[in-house]
Amino acid sequence: MPFHVMLIPTLGCPANCSYCWSSEEKSPIMSIETIKEVVEWLKGFRGDSVTFTFHGGEPLLAGAEFYREALPLLVEGLSPRRIAFAIQTNLWKLTPEIAEIFAEYNIPIGSSLDGPKELNDLQRGKGYYEKTMKGYEIARAHGLDVRFITTFTSYSVNFKEDIFNFYLEQGFTLKLHPCLPSLKGENPEIWTIDPEVYGELLIYLLDKYLENIGRIEVMNIDHLCKCVFTGKGTVCTYVDCMGDTFAVGPDGGIYPCYRFIGMPEWVMGNVYDHPTMADLARSEAWKRLQQFKEYVDKECGKCAHIKYCRGGCPYNALVYTDGKITSVDPYCTAYKMIFDEITERVNEEMFGSSGMDMFLPQAAGPSRRGIMSLMLKKI
């Protein structure tokens, strides 16, 4: 079974986004020695295939030489198992040299745009859009696949139609997440989106997606529908990620997820010690996340969506409770709204229609059409 290791070369980032905790460009850079220790750790940890995602902070601050050395070390050091890579970056520091290295390893890129230039720069800072698009052009010129994530805030949700149309017109795949505070610092409440408003946004995007099948991909809707159809979580927000996802900080510290990087109380071990799974499970961080799983089993046991939701993201839950296990993901309301909506529509199409009508997008009204045809394409 494949597992996921997030490598965090640096916590620094030059962007200084309005709602982001990572704003310092100067930060220690992960050494090649640490990459070598990652390899040695994973050789004895488990033998499955691995996806490495370079995250941050801003991972491109590590520079071309870091990736020129690190990538072959990871591939050759863990041979013959299958190794895949990805990177999440604002693209500001992408150069043709780095792009050539990424192209050699076919590395897909995730980046961030919050919509059209004016709206994006209002939330992320003046000049952000142009710097990111400059990097995007370099990436595309080298054949790299780039997809953007949009952060919806309490402000930008009022421009959801503009944002959707921007992605539609640009031919970009739309992926999104809600803005919420961080355990690493207090974010202005002006940006935090209300859970019910987020649920309404997801239902709106479901409608817009169905109206534009074949013209745009909305990854979140694909994932949510797949959860309902398969009966299990399909992305990290809706799965028990313990034991299958890890993050390694610049100093080799091992964490449950990149979102905990830099927080000493969430360190589970260090790659230089080559810990086993049993060693990590003895850490206080692991035990606290195990408590979250047990809390979800108790609090969500009667929920129709528990198998594929699992209480949402534990980090999100901890943000609103000062690190205590006393709540599920605060966006539970939103998840229930969209999961209920998808389930209702599927039942209506399957049992409220006849013949092949349920598979035809044009056979129903604009708010109740085509979800089965969508899923036939995606699953």
Short mmCIF file of C-alpha atoms in Angstrom, two decimals:
data_model
loop_
_atom_site.label_atom_id
_atom_site.label_comp_id
_atom_site.label_asym_id
_atom_site.label_seq_id
_atom_site.Cartn_x
_atom_site.Cartn_y
_atom_site.Cartn_z
CA MET A 1 0.00 0.00 0.00
CA PRO A 2 1.50 3.42 -0.93
CA PHE A 3 2.14 6.04 1.71
CA HIS A 4 2.87 9.75 1.67
CA VAL A 5 5.87 11.65 3.02
CA MET A 6 5.84 15.43 2.94
CA LEU A 7 9.32 16.95 2.86
CA ILE A 8 9.53 20.52 4.17
CA PRO A 9 12.86 21.99 2.96
CA THR A 10 12.20 25.32 4.71
CA LEU A 11 9.52 27.08 6.74
CA GLY A 12 10.31 30.41 5.08
CA CYS A 13 8.18 32.03 2.40
CA PRO A 14 8.56 35.38 0.62
CA ALA A 15 4.86 35.80 -0.12
CA ASN A 16 3.58 37.08 3.24
CA CYS A 17 -0.07 36.29 2.41
CA SER A 18 -2.63 38.08 4.56
CA TYR A 19 -3.97 34.90 6.16
CA CYS A 20 -0.89 32.64 6.05
CA TRP A 21 1.27 31.84 9.09
CA SER A 22 4.47 31.42 7.04
CA SER A 23 5.85 34.85 6.18
CA GLU A 24 9.57 34.75 6.92
CA GLU A 25 11.75 34.16 3.87
CA LYS A 26 14.85 33.41 5.94
CA SER A 27 14.66 29.95 7.48
CA PRO A 28 16.99 26.95 7.80
CA ILE A 29 17.14 24.87 4.61
CA MET A 30 16.96 21.07 4.79
CA SER A 31 20.39 19.59 4.16
CA ILE A 32 21.21 16.81 1.71
CA GLU A 33 22.42 14.86 4.73
CA THR A 34 18.85 14.93 6.04
CA ILE A 35 17.60 13.61 2.68
CA LYS A 36 20.07 10.74 3.00
CA GLU A 37 18.74 10.01 6.48
CA VAL A 38 15.17 10.04 5.12
CA VAL A 39 16.25 7.30 2.72
CA GLU A 40 17.92 5.26 5.46
CA TRP A 41 14.86 5.66 7.69
CA LEU A 42 12.42 4.55 5.01
CA LYS A 43 14.52 1.55 3.97
CA GLY A 44 13.66 -0.12 7.25
CA PHE A 45 10.35 1.60 7.96
CA ARG A 46 8.07 -0.04 5.40
CA GLY A 47 8.56 -1.35 1.89
CA ASP A 48 5.60 0.21 0.09
CA SER A 49 5.78 2.72 -2.73
CA VAL A 50 6.15 6.34 -1.61
CA THR A 51 4.90 9.70 -2.82
CA PHE A 52 7.11 12.58 -1.70
CA THR A 53 5.54 16.04 -1.71
CA PHE A 54 7.82 19.04 -1.22
CA HIS A 55 5.87 21.56 0.81
CA GLY A 56 6.51 24.54 3.04
CA GLY A 57 6.86 27.41 3.66
CA GLU A 58 8.17 27.84 0.16
CA PRO A 59 10.09 24.74 -0.99
CA LEU A 60 11.71 26.45 -3.99
CA LEU A 61 13.82 28.49 -1.57
CA ALA A 62 15.93 25.32 -1.27
CA GLY A 63 17.29 26.03 -4.76
CA ALA A 64 18.18 24.04 -7.86
CA GLU A 65 21.20 22.28 -6.40
CA PHE A 66 19.12 20.85 -3.55
CA TYR A 67 16.68 19.21 -5.97
CA ARG A 68 19.42 18.12 -8.34
CA GLU A 69 20.93 16.10 -5.49
CA ALA A 70 17.83 15.15 -3.50
CA LEU A 71 15.65 13.65 -6.22
CA PRO A 72 18.07 10.95 -7.46
CA LEU A 73 19.02 10.13 -3.87
CA LEU A 74 15.38 9.37 -3.06
CA VAL A 75 14.73 7.41 -6.25
CA GLU A 76 17.92 5.37 -6.29
CA GLY A 77 18.17 4.96 -2.53
CA LEU A 78 14.70 3.42 -2.29
CA SER A 79 14.86 1.35 -5.47
CA PRO A 80 13.16 -0.87 -6.62
CA ARG A 81 10.00 0.47 -5.02
CA ARG A 82 7.88 2.98 -6.95
CA ILE A 83 8.65 6.61 -6.09
CA ALA A 84 6.52 9.59 -7.12
CA PHE A 85 6.97 13.30 -6.47
CA ALA A 86 4.86 16.44 -6.21
CA ILE A 87 5.48 19.98 -5.02
CA GLN A 88 3.33 22.76 -3.57
CA THR A 89 4.80 26.18 -4.36
CA ASN A 90 3.79 29.75 -5.12
CA LEU A 91 6.10 29.48 -8.19
CA TRP A 92 7.86 32.78 -7.51
CA LYS A 93 11.30 31.16 -7.36
CA LEU A 94 10.82 28.78 -10.28
CA THR A 95 13.63 29.10 -12.82
CA PRO A 96 14.17 27.30 -16.13
CA GLU A 97 16.96 25.37 -14.40
CA ILE A 98 14.66 24.07 -11.66
CA ALA A 99 11.88 23.42 -14.18
CA GLU A 100 14.23 21.22 -16.22
CA ILE A 101 15.03 19.18 -13.12
CA PHE A 102 11.33 18.77 -12.30
CA ALA A 103 10.54 17.81 -15.90
CA GLU A 104 13.11 15.03 -15.74
CA TYR A 105 11.16 13.48 -12.84
CA ASN A 106 7.72 14.43 -14.19
CA ILE A 107 6.82 16.35 -11.03
CA PRO A 108 3.31 17.84 -10.93
CA ILE A 109 3.02 21.28 -9.34
CA GLY A 110 0.36 22.57 -7.01
CA SER A 111 0.15 26.32 -6.55
CA SER A 112 -2.30 28.90 -5.22
CA LEU A 113 -4.50 31.51 -6.86
CA ASP A 114 -7.56 32.94 -5.17
CA GLY A 115 -9.21 33.96 -8.42
CA PRO A 116 -8.81 36.96 -10.76
CA LYS A 117 -5.81 39.24 -10.26
CA GLU A 118 -7.58 41.96 -8.25
CA LEU A 119 -9.21 39.55 -5.83
CA ASN A 120 -6.13 37.36 -5.52
CA ASP A 121 -3.81 40.28 -4.74
CA LEU A 122 -6.27 41.75 -2.26
CA GLN A 123 -5.97 38.57 -0.20
CA ARG A 124 -2.40 37.52 -0.93
CA GLY A 125 -0.61 40.82 -1.49
CA LYS A 126 0.12 43.17 -4.36
CA GLY A 127 2.11 41.57 -7.16
CA TYR A 128 1.38 37.99 -6.08
CA TYR A 129 -0.66 37.15 -9.19
CA GLU A 130 1.95 38.32 -11.69
CA LYS A 131 4.82 36.57 -9.90
CA THR A 132 2.90 33.30 -9.76
CA MET A 133 1.81 33.50 -13.38
CA LYS A 134 5.40 34.20 -14.46
CA GLY A 135 6.42 30.97 -12.76
CA TYR A 136 3.42 29.22 -14.28
CA GLU A 137 4.58 30.16 -17.79
CA ILE A 138 8.05 28.76 -17.07
CA ALA A 139 6.52 25.53 -15.78
CA ARG A 140 4.24 25.12 -18.79
CA ALA A 141 7.10 25.88 -21.19
CA HIS A 142 8.87 22.84 -19.73
CA GLY A 143 5.83 20.59 -20.01
CA LEU A 144 4.99 20.58 -16.30
CA ASP A 145 1.44 20.06 -15.07
CA VAL A 146 0.31 22.92 -12.81
CA ARG A 147 -2.91 23.03 -10.79
CA PHE A 148 -4.07 25.82 -8.51
CA ILE A 149 -5.78 25.81 -5.13
CA THR A 150 -8.15 28.63 -4.24
CA THR A 151 -8.60 29.63 -0.61
CA PHE A 152 -12.13 30.86 -0.04
CA THR A 153 -12.38 33.45 2.71
CA SER A 154 -15.33 35.24 4.29
CA TYR A 155 -14.64 37.99 1.76
CA SER A 156 -13.95 36.07 -1.45
CA VAL A 157 -16.94 33.74 -1.05
CA ASN A 158 -19.07 36.75 -2.03
CA PHE A 159 -17.36 36.58 -5.44
CA LYS A 160 -17.78 32.84 -5.98
CA GLU A 161 -19.29 33.33 -9.45
CA ASP A 162 -16.35 35.48 -10.54
CA ILE A 163 -13.90 32.91 -9.21
CA PHE A 164 -15.65 29.99 -10.91
CA ASN A 165 -15.84 31.86 -14.20
CA PHE A 166 -12.14 32.78 -13.93
CA TYR A 167 -11.19 29.10 -13.66
CA LEU A 168 -13.61 28.17 -16.42
CA GLU A 169 -12.28 30.82 -18.81
CA GLN A 170 -8.63 30.08 -18.04
CA GLY A 171 -9.12 26.34 -18.48
CA PHE A 172 -7.73 25.68 -14.99
CA THR A 173 -8.77 22.80 -12.74
CA LEU A 174 -10.50 24.19 -9.64
CA LYS A 175 -9.49 22.94 -6.22
CA LEU A 176 -10.40 24.84 -3.07
CA HIS A 177 -10.26 24.92 0.68
CA PRO A 178 -11.80 27.16 3.33
CA CYS A 179 -9.76 29.71 5.23
CA LEU A 180 -9.44 28.99 8.94
CA PRO A 181 -7.05 30.04 11.72
CA SER A 182 -3.74 28.32 12.42
CA LEU A 183 -2.35 26.68 15.54
CA LYS A 184 0.83 28.65 14.78
CA GLY A 185 -0.68 32.09 15.04
CA GLU A 186 -3.87 34.09 15.26
CA ASN A 187 -5.32 34.97 11.88
CA PRO A 188 -7.65 37.94 11.48
CA GLU A 189 -11.20 36.64 11.83
CA ILE A 190 -12.16 38.65 8.77
CA TRP A 191 -10.78 35.85 6.59
CA THR A 192 -12.34 32.81 8.31
CA ILE A 193 -15.29 31.41 6.40
CA ASP A 194 -18.40 30.26 8.26
CA PRO A 195 -19.02 26.47 8.04
CA GLU A 196 -22.59 26.83 6.77
CA VAL A 197 -21.48 29.36 4.17
CA TYR A 198 -18.79 26.90 3.08
CA GLY A 199 -21.41 24.18 2.76
CA GLU A 200 -23.53 26.47 0.59
CA LEU A 201 -20.44 27.18 -1.51
CA LEU A 202 -19.83 23.46 -2.11
CA ILE A 203 -23.45 22.96 -3.21
CA TYR A 204 -23.16 25.98 -5.50
CA LEU A 205 -20.01 24.51 -7.07
CA LEU A 206 -21.74 21.15 -7.50
CA ASP A 207 -24.45 22.89 -9.53
CA LYS A 208 -21.95 24.89 -11.56
CA TYR A 209 -19.87 21.78 -12.23
CA LEU A 210 -22.88 19.86 -13.50
CA GLU A 211 -23.86 22.76 -15.73
CA ASN A 212 -20.36 22.75 -17.24
CA ILE A 213 -19.47 19.06 -17.48
CA GLY A 214 -16.65 18.64 -19.97
CA ARG A 215 -15.55 22.27 -19.68
CA ILE A 216 -13.98 22.28 -16.20
CA GLU A 217 -12.83 19.92 -13.46
CA VAL A 218 -13.71 20.71 -9.84
CA MET A 219 -11.53 18.33 -7.85
CA ASN A 220 -13.32 18.79 -4.53
CA ILE A 221 -16.67 17.78 -6.04
CA ASP A 222 -15.07 14.77 -7.70
CA HIS A 223 -13.58 13.70 -4.37
CA LEU A 224 -16.78 14.24 -2.41
CA CYS A 225 -18.86 12.29 -4.92
CA LYS A 226 -16.33 9.50 -4.94
CA CYS A 227 -16.55 9.33 -1.13
CA VAL A 228 -20.29 8.72 -1.36
CA PHE A 229 -20.03 6.25 -4.23
CA THR A 230 -17.19 4.15 -2.79
CA GLY A 231 -18.08 4.47 0.89
CA LYS A 232 -14.59 5.56 1.90
CA GLY A 233 -12.56 8.74 2.12
CA THR A 234 -10.57 9.67 -0.94
CA VAL A 235 -8.46 12.64 0.24
CA CYS A 236 -6.67 13.37 3.50
CA THR A 237 -9.47 15.49 5.00
CA TYR A 238 -11.74 12.45 5.10
CA VAL A 239 -9.49 9.53 6.01
CA ASP A 240 -7.59 8.14 8.97
CA CYS A 241 -4.19 9.33 7.76
CA MET A 242 -2.19 8.14 10.79
CA GLY A 243 0.49 5.71 9.71
CA ASP A 244 0.12 6.54 6.02
CA THR A 245 1.08 10.23 6.02
CA PHE A 246 4.13 11.84 7.59
CA ALA A 247 5.92 15.16 7.30
CA VAL A 248 9.65 15.74 7.75
CA GLY A 249 10.85 19.18 8.77
CA PRO A 250 14.14 20.91 7.83
CA ASP A 251 15.90 19.37 10.86
CA GLY A 252 14.61 15.84 10.21
CA GLY A 253 11.80 15.99 12.76
CA ILE A 254 8.87 13.71 11.91
CA TYR A 255 5.32 15.07 12.27
CA PRO A 256 1.83 13.74 11.49
CA CYS A 257 1.32 16.34 8.74
CA TYR A 258 3.00 19.43 7.26
CA ARG A 259 0.52 21.63 9.13
CA PHE A 260 2.16 20.66 12.44
CA ILE A 261 5.72 21.38 11.28
CA GLY A 262 7.68 23.60 13.67
CA MET A 263 5.50 22.75 16.69
CA PRO A 264 7.64 20.77 19.19
CA GLU A 265 4.63 19.18 20.88
CA TRP A 266 3.75 17.44 17.60
CA VAL A 267 7.16 15.87 16.91
CA MET A 268 6.86 12.06 16.74
CA GLY A 269 10.54 11.30 16.12
CA ASN A 270 13.48 12.20 13.92
CA VAL A 271 14.77 10.58 10.73
CA TYR A 272 18.30 10.56 12.14
CA ASP A 273 17.09 8.03 14.75
CA HIS A 274 15.44 5.78 12.11
CA PRO A 275 12.30 5.19 14.22
CA THR A 276 9.97 2.26 13.59
CA MET A 277 6.20 2.63 13.38
CA ALA A 278 6.04 1.36 16.96
CA ASP A 279 8.47 4.08 18.04
CA LEU A 280 6.32 6.78 16.45
CA ALA A 281 3.20 5.32 18.02
CA ARG A 282 4.70 5.81 21.47
CA SER A 283 4.96 9.58 20.95
CA GLU A 284 2.51 11.93 22.63
CA ALA A 285 1.59 13.39 19.23
CA TRP A 286 0.51 9.98 17.93
CA LYS A 287 -1.46 9.27 21.09
CA ARG A 288 -3.34 12.56 20.79
CA LEU A 289 -4.37 11.78 17.23
CA GLN A 290 -5.43 8.31 18.32
CA GLN A 291 -7.65 10.03 20.87
CA PHE A 292 -9.20 12.01 18.02
CA LYS A 293 -10.07 8.78 16.19
CA GLU A 294 -11.69 7.39 19.31
CA TYR A 295 -13.57 10.66 19.84
CA VAL A 296 -14.92 10.50 16.27
CA ASP A 297 -16.05 6.90 16.73
CA LYS A 298 -18.05 8.01 19.77
CA GLU A 299 -19.40 11.37 18.59
CA CYS A 300 -20.06 10.50 14.95
CA GLY A 301 -21.04 6.85 15.34
CA LYS A 302 -24.63 7.45 14.23
CA CYS A 303 -23.79 9.76 11.33
CA ALA A 304 -24.59 8.35 7.89
CA HIS A 305 -21.31 9.70 6.55
CA ILE A 306 -18.85 8.45 9.19
CA LYS A 307 -17.24 5.80 6.97
CA TYR A 308 -16.02 8.32 4.43
CA CYS A 309 -15.78 11.47 6.54
CA ARG A 310 -14.15 10.30 9.78
CA GLY A 311 -14.86 13.58 11.54
CA GLY A 312 -12.93 15.61 8.98
CA CYS A 313 -9.42 16.92 9.57
CA PRO A 314 -8.04 16.58 13.12
CA TYR A 315 -5.86 19.67 12.65
CA ASN A 316 -8.95 21.75 11.84
CA ALA A 317 -10.60 20.40 14.98
CA LEU A 318 -7.62 21.22 17.18
CA VAL A 319 -7.38 24.82 15.94
CA TYR A 320 -10.72 25.69 17.52
CA THR A 321 -10.13 23.89 20.81
CA ASP A 322 -6.60 25.11 21.69
CA GLY A 323 -5.17 21.69 20.89
CA LYS A 324 -7.69 19.71 22.97
CA ILE A 325 -9.61 16.70 21.66
CA THR A 326 -13.11 18.03 22.34
CA SER A 327 -14.54 18.53 18.85
CA VAL A 328 -14.61 17.18 15.33
CA ASP A 329 -13.62 19.31 12.33
CA PRO A 330 -15.58 22.61 12.67
CA TYR A 331 -16.53 22.29 9.00
CA CYS A 332 -18.57 19.19 9.86
CA THR A 333 -21.69 21.26 9.11
CA ALA A 334 -20.43 21.93 5.58
CA TYR A 335 -19.46 18.30 5.01
CA LYS A 336 -22.90 17.09 6.08
CA MET A 337 -24.57 19.62 3.80
CA ILE A 338 -22.69 18.51 0.68
CA PHE A 339 -22.72 14.79 1.49
CA ASP A 340 -26.48 14.95 2.12
CA GLU A 341 -26.96 16.86 -1.14
CA ILE A 342 -24.96 14.36 -3.18
CA THR A 343 -26.74 11.39 -1.58
CA GLU A 344 -30.18 12.96 -2.18
CA ARG A 345 -29.42 13.67 -5.81
CA VAL A 346 -28.06 10.20 -6.48
CA ASN A 347 -31.13 8.60 -4.91
CA GLU A 348 -33.41 10.89 -6.91
CA GLU A 349 -31.66 10.07 -10.17
CA MET A 350 -31.52 6.34 -9.52
CA PHE A 351 -34.98 5.83 -8.07
CA GLY A 352 -36.89 8.90 -9.26
CA SER A 353 -36.08 8.55 -12.96
CA SER A 354 -36.69 5.85 -15.54
CA GLY A 355 -34.59 4.27 -18.22
CA MET A 356 -31.40 6.07 -19.18
CA ASP A 357 -32.72 9.50 -18.20
CA MET A 358 -30.73 9.40 -14.99
CA PHE A 359 -27.46 9.35 -16.95
CA LEU A 360 -28.26 12.31 -19.20
CA PRO A 361 -27.25 15.78 -17.96
CA GLN A 362 -29.93 17.44 -20.09
CA ALA A 363 -32.74 15.27 -18.74
CA ALA A 364 -33.34 17.28 -15.59
CA GLY A 365 -33.43 20.87 -14.40
CA PRO A 366 -30.20 22.83 -13.87
CA SER A 367 -30.04 22.11 -10.13
CA ARG A 368 -30.86 18.41 -10.33
CA ARG A 369 -29.09 17.02 -13.35
CA GLY A 370 -26.26 14.80 -14.36
CA ILE A 371 -24.56 13.69 -11.14
CA MET A 372 -24.63 10.05 -12.26
CA SER A 373 -23.16 10.97 -15.63
CA LEU A 374 -20.44 12.89 -13.83
CA MET A 375 -19.54 9.96 -11.64
CA LEU A 376 -19.54 7.50 -14.53
CA LYS A 377 -16.74 9.61 -15.97
CA LYS A 378 -14.80 9.92 -12.73
CA ILE A 379 -14.96 6.48 -11.04
#
